[in-house]
mmCIF file with all atom_site columns, C-alpha atoms in Angstrom:
data_model
loop_
_atom_site.group_PDB
_atom_site.id
_atom_site.type_symbol
_atom_site.label_atom_id
_atom_site.label_alt_id
_atom_site.label_comp_id
_atom_site.label_asym_id
_atom_site.label_entity_id
_atom_site.label_seq_id
_atom_site.pdbx_PDB_ins_code
_atom_site.Cartn_x
_atom_site.Cartn_y
_atom_site.Cartn_z
_atom_site.occupancy
_atom_site.B_iso_or_equiv
_atom_site.pdbx_formal_charge
_atom_site.auth_seq_id
_atom_site.auth_comp_id
_atom_site.auth_asym_id
_atom_site.auth_atom_id
_atom_site.pdbx_PDB_model_num
ATOM 1   C CA . MET A 1 1   ? 100.047 105.537 74.535  1.00 75.00 ? 1   MET A CA 1
ATOM 2   C CA . LYS A 1 2   ? 104.167 106.795 74.532  1.00 81.00 ? 2   LYS A CA 1
ATOM 3   C CA . ILE A 1 3   ? 103.108 110.239 73.483  1.00 85.00 ? 3   ILE A CA 1
ATOM 4   C CA . GLN A 1 4   ? 103.272 113.132 75.921  1.00 90.00 ? 4   GLN A CA 1
ATOM 5   C CA . PHE A 1 5   ? 100.018 115.165 75.886  1.00 90.00 ? 5   PHE A CA 1
ATOM 6   C CA . PRO A 1 6   ? 99.916  119.272 75.806  1.00 92.00 ? 6   PRO A CA 1
ATOM 7   C CA . SER A 1 7   ? 99.055  121.036 78.686  1.00 93.00 ? 7   SER A CA 1
ATOM 8   C CA . PHE A 1 8   ? 95.008  121.270 79.624  1.00 95.00 ? 8   PHE A CA 1
ATOM 9   C CA . ASN A 1 9   ? 92.359  121.653 82.142  1.00 96.00 ? 9   ASN A CA 1
ATOM 10  C CA . ILE A 1 10  ? 89.031  119.655 80.758  1.00 97.00 ? 10  ILE A CA 1
ATOM 11  C CA . CYS A 1 11  ? 89.722  116.268 79.041  1.00 97.00 ? 11  CYS A CA 1
ATOM 12  C CA . ILE A 1 12  ? 86.410  115.220 77.399  1.00 97.00 ? 12  ILE A CA 1
ATOM 13  C CA . ALA A 1 13  ? 87.313  111.536 75.259  1.00 96.00 ? 13  ALA A CA 1
ATOM 14  C CA . ASN A 1 14  ? 85.749  108.714 73.853  1.00 95.00 ? 14  ASN A CA 1
ATOM 15  C CA . ILE A 1 15  ? 88.890  106.143 74.059  1.00 94.00 ? 15  ILE A CA 1
ATOM 16  C CA . PRO A 1 16  ? 89.627  102.929 73.038  1.00 95.00 ? 16  PRO A CA 1
ATOM 17  C CA . TYR A 1 17  ? 88.256  100.528 75.389  1.00 96.00 ? 17  TYR A CA 1
ATOM 18  C CA . GLY A 1 18  ? 91.322  98.580  75.306  1.00 95.00 ? 18  GLY A CA 1
ATOM 19  C CA . ILE A 1 19  ? 93.551  101.201 76.745  1.00 96.00 ? 19  ILE A CA 1
ATOM 20  C CA . SER A 1 20  ? 91.248  102.578 79.766  1.00 97.00 ? 20  SER A CA 1
ATOM 21  C CA . SER A 1 21  ? 93.182  101.706 82.803  1.00 95.00 ? 21  SER A CA 1
ATOM 22  C CA . ARG A 1 22  ? 96.279  102.550 81.341  1.00 95.00 ? 22  ARG A CA 1
ATOM 23  C CA . LEU A 1 23  ? 95.161  105.982 80.254  1.00 95.00 ? 23  LEU A CA 1
ATOM 24  C CA . ILE A 1 24  ? 93.401  106.684 83.407  1.00 96.00 ? 24  ILE A CA 1
ATOM 25  C CA . ALA A 1 25  ? 97.031  105.934 85.112  1.00 94.00 ? 25  ALA A CA 1
ATOM 26  C CA . LYS A 1 26  ? 98.775  107.764 82.489  1.00 94.00 ? 26  LYS A CA 1
ATOM 27  C CA . LEU A 1 27  ? 96.498  111.157 83.342  1.00 94.00 ? 27  LEU A CA 1
ATOM 28  C CA . LEU A 1 28  ? 96.116  110.661 87.198  1.00 92.00 ? 28  LEU A CA 1
ATOM 29  C CA . PHE A 1 29  ? 99.606  109.617 88.207  1.00 88.00 ? 29  PHE A CA 1
ATOM 30  C CA . GLY A 1 30  ? 101.999 111.365 85.076  1.00 86.00 ? 30  GLY A CA 1
ATOM 31  C CA . SER A 1 31  ? 102.798 115.189 85.245  1.00 84.00 ? 31  SER A CA 1
ATOM 32  C CA . TYR A 1 32  ? 99.581  116.404 84.271  1.00 89.00 ? 32  TYR A CA 1
ATOM 33  C CA . GLN A 1 33  ? 97.595  119.056 86.614  1.00 90.00 ? 33  GLN A CA 1
ATOM 34  C CA . PHE A 1 34  ? 93.732  118.710 85.044  1.00 94.00 ? 34  PHE A CA 1
ATOM 35  C CA . ARG A 1 35  ? 90.532  119.390 86.798  1.00 95.00 ? 35  ARG A CA 1
ATOM 36  C CA . THR A 1 36  ? 88.462  117.180 85.396  1.00 97.00 ? 36  THR A CA 1
ATOM 37  C CA . ALA A 1 37  ? 88.041  114.242 82.552  1.00 98.00 ? 37  ALA A CA 1
ATOM 38  C CA . THR A 1 38  ? 85.138  112.953 81.557  1.00 98.00 ? 38  THR A CA 1
ATOM 39  C CA . LEU A 1 39  ? 85.474  109.780 79.388  1.00 98.00 ? 39  LEU A CA 1
ATOM 40  C CA . LEU A 1 40  ? 83.300  107.166 77.912  1.00 98.00 ? 40  LEU A CA 1
ATOM 41  C CA . LEU A 1 41  ? 84.064  103.788 79.247  1.00 98.00 ? 41  LEU A CA 1
ATOM 42  C CA . GLN A 1 42  ? 82.855  100.047 78.620  1.00 98.00 ? 42  GLN A CA 1
ATOM 43  C CA . LYS A 1 43  ? 80.453  99.484  81.346  1.00 98.00 ? 43  LYS A CA 1
ATOM 44  C CA . GLU A 1 44  ? 82.078  97.036  83.464  1.00 97.00 ? 44  GLU A CA 1
ATOM 45  C CA . PHE A 1 45  ? 84.904  98.620  83.720  1.00 98.00 ? 45  PHE A CA 1
ATOM 46  C CA . ALA A 1 46  ? 83.159  101.735 84.663  1.00 98.00 ? 46  ALA A CA 1
ATOM 47  C CA . CYS A 1 47  ? 81.621  99.897  87.425  1.00 97.00 ? 47  CYS A CA 1
ATOM 48  C CA . ARG A 1 48  ? 84.787  99.194  88.980  1.00 96.00 ? 48  ARG A CA 1
ATOM 49  C CA . LEU A 1 49  ? 86.428  102.285 88.376  1.00 97.00 ? 49  LEU A CA 1
ATOM 50  C CA . THR A 1 50  ? 83.541  104.078 89.846  1.00 98.00 ? 50  THR A CA 1
ATOM 51  C CA . ALA A 1 51  ? 83.135  101.685 92.925  1.00 97.00 ? 51  ALA A CA 1
ATOM 52  C CA . LEU A 1 52  ? 83.431  102.686 97.013  1.00 96.00 ? 52  LEU A CA 1
ATOM 53  C CA . PRO A 1 53  ? 84.679  100.942 99.832  1.00 94.00 ? 53  PRO A CA 1
ATOM 54  C CA . GLY A 1 54  ? 81.643  98.615  100.863 1.00 93.00 ? 54  GLY A CA 1
ATOM 55  C CA . ASP A 1 55  ? 80.560  97.715  97.005  1.00 94.00 ? 55  ASP A CA 1
ATOM 56  C CA . SER A 1 56  ? 81.021  94.462  95.676  1.00 90.00 ? 56  SER A CA 1
ATOM 57  C CA . GLU A 1 57  ? 82.881  95.682  92.765  1.00 92.00 ? 57  GLU A CA 1
ATOM 58  C CA . TYR A 1 58  ? 85.483  97.445  94.745  1.00 94.00 ? 58  TYR A CA 1
ATOM 59  C CA . ASN A 1 59  ? 89.364  96.789  93.956  1.00 94.00 ? 59  ASN A CA 1
ATOM 60  C CA . ARG A 1 60  ? 92.460  97.667  93.417  1.00 94.00 ? 60  ARG A CA 1
ATOM 61  C CA . PHE A 1 61  ? 92.503  100.075 90.693  1.00 95.00 ? 61  PHE A CA 1
ATOM 62  C CA . ALA A 1 62  ? 89.797  101.982 92.221  1.00 96.00 ? 62  ALA A CA 1
ATOM 63  C CA . ALA A 1 63  ? 91.640  101.952 95.518  1.00 94.00 ? 63  ALA A CA 1
ATOM 64  C CA . ASN A 1 64  ? 95.005  103.499 93.400  1.00 93.00 ? 64  ASN A CA 1
ATOM 65  C CA . ILE A 1 65  ? 92.260  105.894 91.417  1.00 94.00 ? 65  ILE A CA 1
ATOM 66  C CA . ARG A 1 66  ? 90.777  106.787 95.347  1.00 94.00 ? 66  ARG A CA 1
ATOM 67  C CA . LEU A 1 67  ? 94.356  108.315 96.534  1.00 92.00 ? 67  LEU A CA 1
ATOM 68  C CA . VAL A 1 68  ? 94.273  111.272 93.851  1.00 92.00 ? 68  VAL A CA 1
ATOM 69  C CA . ALA A 1 69  ? 90.145  111.501 92.086  1.00 95.00 ? 69  ALA A CA 1
ATOM 70  C CA . GLU A 1 70  ? 87.069  110.459 92.708  1.00 96.00 ? 70  GLU A CA 1
ATOM 71  C CA . ALA A 1 71  ? 85.305  109.414 89.761  1.00 97.00 ? 71  ALA A CA 1
ATOM 72  C CA . GLU A 1 72  ? 81.923  109.991 89.319  1.00 97.00 ? 72  GLU A CA 1
ATOM 73  C CA . LEU A 1 73  ? 79.132  107.624 87.034  1.00 98.00 ? 73  LEU A CA 1
ATOM 74  C CA . ILE A 1 74  ? 77.494  110.058 85.058  1.00 98.00 ? 74  ILE A CA 1
ATOM 75  C CA . MET A 1 75  ? 75.590  107.677 83.036  1.00 98.00 ? 75  MET A CA 1
ATOM 76  C CA . ASP A 1 76  ? 74.956  104.763 81.037  1.00 98.00 ? 76  ASP A CA 1
ATOM 77  C CA . VAL A 1 77  ? 74.772  104.328 77.182  1.00 98.00 ? 77  VAL A CA 1
ATOM 78  C CA . SER A 1 78  ? 73.528  101.185 75.453  1.00 98.00 ? 78  SER A CA 1
ATOM 79  C CA . LYS A 1 79  ? 74.983  99.749  72.820  1.00 97.00 ? 79  LYS A CA 1
ATOM 80  C CA . THR A 1 80  ? 72.142  100.153 70.759  1.00 97.00 ? 80  THR A CA 1
ATOM 81  C CA . ASP A 1 81  ? 72.715  104.202 70.602  1.00 96.00 ? 81  ASP A CA 1
ATOM 82  C CA . PHE A 1 82  ? 75.781  103.250 68.553  1.00 94.00 ? 82  PHE A CA 1
ATOM 83  C CA . ALA A 1 83  ? 76.046  102.578 64.599  1.00 93.00 ? 83  ALA A CA 1
ATOM 84  C CA . PRO A 1 84  ? 77.191  100.069 64.008  1.00 94.00 ? 84  PRO A CA 1
ATOM 85  C CA . VAL A 1 85  ? 76.100  98.116  67.315  1.00 95.00 ? 85  VAL A CA 1
ATOM 86  C CA . PRO A 1 86  ? 78.975  97.239  69.295  1.00 94.00 ? 86  PRO A CA 1
ATOM 87  C CA . LYS A 1 87  ? 79.032  94.148  71.592  1.00 95.00 ? 87  LYS A CA 1
ATOM 88  C CA . VAL A 1 88  ? 79.123  96.240  74.574  1.00 97.00 ? 88  VAL A CA 1
ATOM 89  C CA . ASP A 1 89  ? 76.998  98.697  76.617  1.00 98.00 ? 89  ASP A CA 1
ATOM 90  C CA . SER A 1 90  ? 78.743  102.213 77.918  1.00 98.00 ? 90  SER A CA 1
ATOM 91  C CA . SER A 1 91  ? 78.949  104.485 80.328  1.00 98.00 ? 91  SER A CA 1
ATOM 92  C CA . LEU A 1 92  ? 79.980  108.214 80.830  1.00 98.00 ? 92  LEU A CA 1
ATOM 93  C CA . VAL A 1 93  ? 82.114  108.796 83.728  1.00 99.00 ? 93  VAL A CA 1
ATOM 94  C CA . LYS A 1 94  ? 83.768  111.804 85.074  1.00 98.00 ? 94  LYS A CA 1
ATOM 95  C CA . ILE A 1 95  ? 86.629  111.960 87.235  1.00 98.00 ? 95  ILE A CA 1
ATOM 96  C CA . ARG A 1 96  ? 87.870  114.668 89.506  1.00 97.00 ? 96  ARG A CA 1
ATOM 97  C CA . THR A 1 97  ? 91.267  115.283 90.527  1.00 94.00 ? 97  THR A CA 1
ATOM 98  C CA . ARG A 1 98  ? 91.719  116.573 94.427  1.00 86.00 ? 98  ARG A CA 1
ATOM 99  C CA . ASN A 1 99  ? 94.252  117.752 96.716  1.00 77.00 ? 99  ASN A CA 1
ATOM 100 C CA . GLY A 1 100 ? 94.945  116.851 99.468  1.00 64.00 ? 100 GLY A CA 1
ATOM 101 C CA . GLY A 1 101 ? 94.497  112.765 98.939  1.00 63.00 ? 101 GLY A CA 1
ATOM 102 C CA . ILE A 1 102 ? 96.430  110.480 100.859 1.00 65.00 ? 102 ILE A CA 1
ATOM 103 C CA . ILE A 1 103 ? 99.334  109.482 98.667  1.00 72.00 ? 103 ILE A CA 1
ATOM 104 C CA . PRO A 1 104 ? 102.094 107.341 100.398 1.00 77.00 ? 104 PRO A CA 1
ATOM 105 C CA . GLU A 1 105 ? 105.945 108.525 100.240 1.00 77.00 ? 105 GLU A CA 1
ATOM 106 C CA . ASP A 1 106 ? 106.654 104.790 98.600  1.00 86.00 ? 106 ASP A CA 1
ATOM 107 C CA . LEU A 1 107 ? 104.411 104.438 95.996  1.00 87.00 ? 107 LEU A CA 1
ATOM 108 C CA . LYS A 1 108 ? 105.760 101.420 95.123  1.00 90.00 ? 108 LYS A CA 1
ATOM 109 C CA . GLU A 1 109 ? 105.675 100.021 98.429  1.00 94.00 ? 109 GLU A CA 1
ATOM 110 C CA . TRP A 1 110 ? 101.938 100.791 98.410  1.00 93.00 ? 110 TRP A CA 1
ATOM 111 C CA . TYR A 1 111 ? 101.173 99.135  94.963  1.00 92.00 ? 111 TYR A CA 1
ATOM 112 C CA . GLY A 1 112 ? 103.134 96.072  96.082  1.00 94.00 ? 112 GLY A CA 1
ATOM 113 C CA . PHE A 1 113 ? 100.938 95.584  99.189  1.00 95.00 ? 113 PHE A CA 1
ATOM 114 C CA . THR A 1 114 ? 97.403  96.642  97.779  1.00 94.00 ? 114 THR A CA 1
ATOM 115 C CA . ARG A 1 115 ? 98.208  94.272  95.209  1.00 94.00 ? 115 ARG A CA 1
ATOM 116 C CA . VAL A 1 116 ? 98.613  91.652  98.265  1.00 95.00 ? 116 VAL A CA 1
ATOM 117 C CA . CYS A 1 117 ? 95.568  93.303  99.500  1.00 95.00 ? 117 CYS A CA 1
ATOM 118 C CA . TYR A 1 118 ? 93.735  92.833  96.760  1.00 94.00 ? 118 TYR A CA 1
ATOM 119 C CA . SER A 1 119 ? 95.226  88.878  95.628  1.00 92.00 ? 119 SER A CA 1
ATOM 120 C CA . LYS A 1 120 ? 91.671  86.945  96.311  1.00 90.00 ? 120 LYS A CA 1
ATOM 121 C CA . LYS A 1 121 ? 88.508  88.622  96.301  1.00 85.00 ? 121 LYS A CA 1
ATOM 122 C CA . ASN A 1 122 ? 86.628  87.128  98.632  1.00 86.00 ? 122 ASN A CA 1
ATOM 123 C CA . LYS A 1 123 ? 88.830  86.100  101.414 1.00 93.00 ? 123 LYS A CA 1
ATOM 124 C CA . THR A 1 124 ? 89.597  87.908  104.318 1.00 95.00 ? 124 THR A CA 1
ATOM 125 C CA . LEU A 1 125 ? 92.934  89.748  105.051 1.00 96.00 ? 125 LEU A CA 1
ATOM 126 C CA . GLY A 1 126 ? 93.913  87.230  107.700 1.00 95.00 ? 126 GLY A CA 1
ATOM 127 C CA . ALA A 1 127 ? 93.261  84.278  105.159 1.00 95.00 ? 127 ALA A CA 1
ATOM 128 C CA . ILE A 1 128 ? 95.510  85.754  102.690 1.00 96.00 ? 128 ILE A CA 1
ATOM 129 C CA . PHE A 1 129 ? 97.747  86.624  104.832 1.00 96.00 ? 129 PHE A CA 1
ATOM 130 C CA . LYS A 1 130 ? 98.376  83.219  106.381 1.00 93.00 ? 130 LYS A CA 1
ATOM 131 C CA . GLN A 1 131 ? 99.230  81.709  102.772 1.00 93.00 ? 131 GLN A CA 1
ATOM 132 C CA . GLU A 1 132 ? 101.943 80.103  103.165 1.00 93.00 ? 132 GLU A CA 1
ATOM 133 C CA . ASN A 1 133 ? 103.884 81.344  99.729  1.00 92.00 ? 133 ASN A CA 1
ATOM 134 C CA . MET A 1 134 ? 102.373 84.637  100.792 1.00 94.00 ? 134 MET A CA 1
ATOM 135 C CA . VAL A 1 135 ? 104.244 84.608  103.751 1.00 94.00 ? 135 VAL A CA 1
ATOM 136 C CA . LEU A 1 136 ? 107.258 83.151  102.252 1.00 94.00 ? 136 LEU A CA 1
ATOM 137 C CA . GLU A 1 137 ? 107.501 85.876  99.596  1.00 93.00 ? 137 GLU A CA 1
ATOM 138 C CA . LEU A 1 138 ? 107.283 88.681  102.145 1.00 95.00 ? 138 LEU A CA 1
ATOM 139 C CA . PHE A 1 139 ? 109.675 87.205  104.003 1.00 95.00 ? 139 PHE A CA 1
ATOM 140 C CA . LYS A 1 140 ? 112.443 87.214  101.114 1.00 92.00 ? 140 LYS A CA 1
ATOM 141 C CA . ARG A 1 141 ? 111.001 90.801  100.331 1.00 91.00 ? 141 ARG A CA 1
ATOM 142 C CA . SER A 1 142 ? 111.746 91.576  103.709 1.00 90.00 ? 142 SER A CA 1
ATOM 143 C CA . ARG A 1 143 ? 114.826 89.921  104.352 1.00 86.00 ? 143 ARG A CA 1
ATOM 144 C CA . SER A 1 144 ? 116.109 92.065  100.608 1.00 82.00 ? 144 SER A CA 1
ATOM 145 C CA . LYS A 1 145 ? 114.896 95.416  101.784 1.00 75.00 ? 145 LYS A CA 1
ATOM 146 C CA . LYS A 1 146 ? 116.962 95.324  105.127 1.00 63.00 ? 146 LYS A CA 1
ATOM 147 C CA . LYS A 1 147 ? 120.096 94.004  103.356 1.00 55.00 ? 147 LYS A CA 1
ATOM 148 C CA . ASN A 1 148 ? 119.703 96.105  100.819 1.00 55.00 ? 148 ASN A CA 1
ATOM 149 C CA . CYS A 1 149 ? 119.538 99.444  103.084 1.00 51.00 ? 149 CYS A CA 1
ATOM 150 C CA . ILE A 1 150 ? 122.871 101.584 102.558 1.00 42.00 ? 150 ILE A CA 1
ATOM 151 C CA . ASN A 1 151 ? 123.326 104.599 104.526 1.00 41.00 ? 151 ASN A CA 1
ATOM 152 C CA . GLY A 1 152 ? 120.006 104.696 105.038 1.00 45.00 ? 152 GLY A CA 1
ATOM 153 C CA . GLU A 1 153 ? 118.579 104.688 102.082 1.00 44.00 ? 153 GLU A CA 1
ATOM 154 C CA . PHE A 1 154 ? 117.058 101.569 100.336 1.00 40.00 ? 154 PHE A CA 1
ATOM 155 C CA . VAL A 1 155 ? 117.377 100.224 97.236  1.00 37.00 ? 155 VAL A CA 1
ATOM 156 C CA . ASN A 1 156 ? 114.840 99.106  94.616  1.00 38.00 ? 156 ASN A CA 1
ATOM 157 C CA . VAL A 1 157 ? 114.714 95.301  95.651  1.00 31.00 ? 157 VAL A CA 1
ATOM 158 C CA . VAL A 1 158 ? 112.676 95.112  92.297  1.00 34.00 ? 158 VAL A CA 1
ATOM 159 C CA . ASP A 1 159 ? 115.709 95.468  90.322  1.00 29.00 ? 159 ASP A CA 1
ATOM 160 C CA . LEU A 1 160 ? 117.748 93.317  92.588  1.00 23.00 ? 160 LEU A CA 1
ATOM 161 C CA . GLU A 1 161 ? 115.939 90.364  91.702  1.00 26.00 ? 161 GLU A CA 1
ATOM 162 C CA . SER A 1 162 ? 115.153 90.821  88.005  1.00 29.00 ? 162 SER A CA 1
ATOM 163 C CA . ASP A 1 163 ? 117.569 88.534  86.413  1.00 34.00 ? 163 ASP A CA 1
ATOM 164 C CA . GLY A 1 164 ? 118.163 84.906  87.360  1.00 37.00 ? 164 GLY A CA 1
ATOM 165 C CA . GLU A 1 165 ? 115.319 85.060  89.105  1.00 36.00 ? 165 GLU A CA 1
ATOM 166 C CA . GLY A 1 166 ? 114.423 81.240  88.657  1.00 40.00 ? 166 GLY A CA 1
ATOM 167 C CA . GLU A 1 167 ? 118.004 79.757  89.962  1.00 38.00 ? 167 GLU A CA 1
ATOM 168 C CA . SER A 1 168 ? 118.477 82.334  92.745  1.00 40.00 ? 168 SER A CA 1
ATOM 169 C CA . GLU A 1 169 ? 114.825 81.681  93.764  1.00 44.00 ? 169 GLU A CA 1
ATOM 170 C CA . GLU A 1 170 ? 114.985 78.213  94.414  1.00 44.00 ? 170 GLU A CA 1
ATOM 171 C CA . LYS A 1 171 ? 118.523 78.529  96.673  1.00 45.00 ? 171 LYS A CA 1
ATOM 172 C CA . GLU A 1 172 ? 116.794 81.264  98.635  1.00 50.00 ? 172 GLU A CA 1
ATOM 173 C CA . ILE A 1 173 ? 114.328 78.490  99.782  1.00 51.00 ? 173 ILE A CA 1
ATOM 174 C CA . LYS A 1 174 ? 116.324 75.938  101.056 1.00 55.00 ? 174 LYS A CA 1
ATOM 175 C CA . GLN A 1 175 ? 118.498 78.299  103.289 1.00 72.00 ? 175 GLN A CA 1
ATOM 176 C CA . VAL A 1 176 ? 115.543 79.972  104.958 1.00 80.00 ? 176 VAL A CA 1
ATOM 177 C CA . ASP A 1 177 ? 115.118 79.578  108.185 1.00 86.00 ? 177 ASP A CA 1
ATOM 178 C CA . PRO A 1 178 ? 111.923 77.706  108.753 1.00 89.00 ? 178 PRO A CA 1
ATOM 179 C CA . HIS A 1 179 ? 111.664 78.699  112.769 1.00 90.00 ? 179 HIS A CA 1
ATOM 180 C CA . GLU A 1 180 ? 112.755 82.486  111.562 1.00 92.00 ? 180 GLU A CA 1
ATOM 181 C CA . LEU A 1 181 ? 109.963 82.222  108.326 1.00 93.00 ? 181 LEU A CA 1
ATOM 182 C CA . ASP A 1 182 ? 107.411 80.497  111.848 1.00 94.00 ? 182 ASP A CA 1
ATOM 183 C CA . LEU A 1 183 ? 108.096 84.023  113.909 1.00 95.00 ? 183 LEU A CA 1
ATOM 184 C CA . PHE A 1 184 ? 107.697 85.814  110.848 1.00 96.00 ? 184 PHE A CA 1
ATOM 185 C CA . LYS A 1 185 ? 104.295 84.449  110.522 1.00 95.00 ? 185 LYS A CA 1
ATOM 186 C CA . GLU A 1 186 ? 103.651 85.395  113.747 1.00 96.00 ? 186 GLU A CA 1
ATOM 187 C CA . LYS A 1 187 ? 104.721 89.268  113.475 1.00 96.00 ? 187 LYS A CA 1
ATOM 188 C CA . ILE A 1 188 ? 101.723 89.317  110.853 1.00 96.00 ? 188 ILE A CA 1
ATOM 189 C CA . GLY A 1 189 ? 99.144  87.846  112.228 1.00 95.00 ? 189 GLY A CA 1
ATOM 190 C CA . LYS A 1 190 ? 99.618  90.133  115.189 1.00 96.00 ? 190 LYS A CA 1
ATOM 191 C CA . VAL A 1 191 ? 100.315 93.155  113.116 1.00 97.00 ? 191 VAL A CA 1
ATOM 192 C CA . LEU A 1 192 ? 96.528  92.159  111.909 1.00 96.00 ? 192 LEU A CA 1
ATOM 193 C CA . GLU A 1 193 ? 95.299  91.752  114.916 1.00 95.00 ? 193 GLU A CA 1
ATOM 194 C CA . ASN A 1 194 ? 95.982  94.914  116.539 1.00 95.00 ? 194 ASN A CA 1
ATOM 195 C CA . VAL A 1 195 ? 95.315  97.038  113.839 1.00 94.00 ? 195 VAL A CA 1
ATOM 196 C CA . GLY A 1 196 ? 91.882  94.915  114.060 1.00 94.00 ? 196 GLY A CA 1
ATOM 197 C CA . PHE A 1 197 ? 91.628  93.957  109.719 1.00 94.00 ? 197 PHE A CA 1
ATOM 198 C CA . ASN A 1 198 ? 92.424  89.992  110.289 1.00 93.00 ? 198 ASN A CA 1
ATOM 199 C CA . LYS A 1 199 ? 88.595  89.388  109.827 1.00 94.00 ? 199 LYS A CA 1
ATOM 200 C CA . LYS A 1 200 ? 88.493  92.241  107.325 1.00 93.00 ? 200 LYS A CA 1
ATOM 201 C CA . LYS A 1 201 ? 87.794  91.848  103.782 1.00 92.00 ? 201 LYS A CA 1
ATOM 202 C CA . HIS A 1 202 ? 89.750  94.065  101.446 1.00 90.00 ? 202 HIS A CA 1
ATOM 203 C CA . SER A 1 203 ? 86.211  95.216  99.802  1.00 91.00 ? 203 SER A CA 1
ATOM 204 C CA . ASN A 1 204 ? 85.281  97.034  103.204 1.00 92.00 ? 204 ASN A CA 1
ATOM 205 C CA . ILE A 1 205 ? 88.785  98.811  103.667 1.00 93.00 ? 205 ILE A CA 1
ATOM 206 C CA . THR A 1 206 ? 89.207  102.346 103.054 1.00 93.00 ? 206 THR A CA 1
ATOM 207 C CA . ASN A 1 207 ? 92.487  104.102 101.744 1.00 92.00 ? 207 ASN A CA 1
ATOM 208 C CA . GLU A 1 208 ? 92.963  105.734 105.173 1.00 92.00 ? 208 GLU A CA 1
ATOM 209 C CA . ASP A 1 209 ? 93.222  102.161 106.784 1.00 94.00 ? 209 ASP A CA 1
ATOM 210 C CA . LEU A 1 210 ? 95.158  100.458 104.068 1.00 94.00 ? 210 LEU A CA 1
ATOM 211 C CA . SER A 1 211 ? 97.808  103.388 104.976 1.00 93.00 ? 211 SER A CA 1
ATOM 212 C CA . CYS A 1 212 ? 97.161  102.538 108.821 1.00 94.00 ? 212 CYS A CA 1
ATOM 213 C CA . LEU A 1 213 ? 97.707  98.888  108.295 1.00 96.00 ? 213 LEU A CA 1
ATOM 214 C CA . LEU A 1 214 ? 100.940 99.266  105.572 1.00 96.00 ? 214 LEU A CA 1
ATOM 215 C CA . ARG A 1 215 ? 102.784 101.894 108.154 1.00 94.00 ? 215 ARG A CA 1
ATOM 216 C CA . ALA A 1 216 ? 102.038 99.133  110.723 1.00 96.00 ? 216 ALA A CA 1
ATOM 217 C CA . PHE A 1 217 ? 103.803 96.546  108.458 1.00 96.00 ? 217 PHE A CA 1
ATOM 218 C CA . ASN A 1 218 ? 106.712 98.757  107.402 1.00 95.00 ? 218 ASN A CA 1
ATOM 219 C CA . GLN A 1 219 ? 107.199 99.448  111.597 1.00 94.00 ? 219 GLN A CA 1
ATOM 220 C CA . GLU A 1 220 ? 107.717 95.629  111.993 1.00 94.00 ? 220 GLU A CA 1
ATOM 221 C CA . GLY A 1 221 ? 109.872 95.273  109.354 1.00 94.00 ? 221 GLY A CA 1
ATOM 222 C CA . VAL A 1 222 ? 107.062 93.717  106.698 1.00 95.00 ? 222 VAL A CA 1
ATOM 223 C CA . PHE A 1 223 ? 107.510 95.170  102.952 1.00 95.00 ? 223 PHE A CA 1
ATOM 224 C CA . PHE A 1 224 ? 106.453 94.445  99.784  1.00 94.00 ? 224 PHE A CA 1
ATOM 225 C CA . GLN A 1 225 ? 108.429 95.654  97.443  1.00 87.00 ? 225 GLN A CA 1
#
């Protein structure tokens, strides 16, 4: 995975299934410009990769991939078609890159946001964002984002929080004003209500809708990275 690939236009590969997600992310979010990648993948992974909004299998990885590409199931391949016979069935998937996708300006913020939205499979967004631990974590991140805004440019908060996480986090929790935290929780609830996503599940929401919700949160000072 550390190797840089040469320039290519079309990729056709039978890859080790254990690197499927990392390889696809490397192809699509690296510096490579290509038209299609046709890959043989484990069937369960292929189902998640090709899932669409509204499907029960729709997930965070599929949402992130759909920022820049479309994944299509070509055919299933039974494990009995191989010798020796493996333990899992496979599927052939074609990935087509597309121009004009909805790519957020801050991908790290998007990744942090979708990590929250897809953290609980069967819960509504309203239920996910009401969790006390979630509210506290977003409160700390949003407060750090404001503190580390220097001359209009944001410092990478992730780097600043990487050392001494346990001790500093415990001190920070003790310093949180309960009233301020309640106001922050109300702010999150109002954003969800105003955008109309309070009772929706992430599996039914498109990237366009998610982008709209992320902008609404950021405009109210709620940040995810």
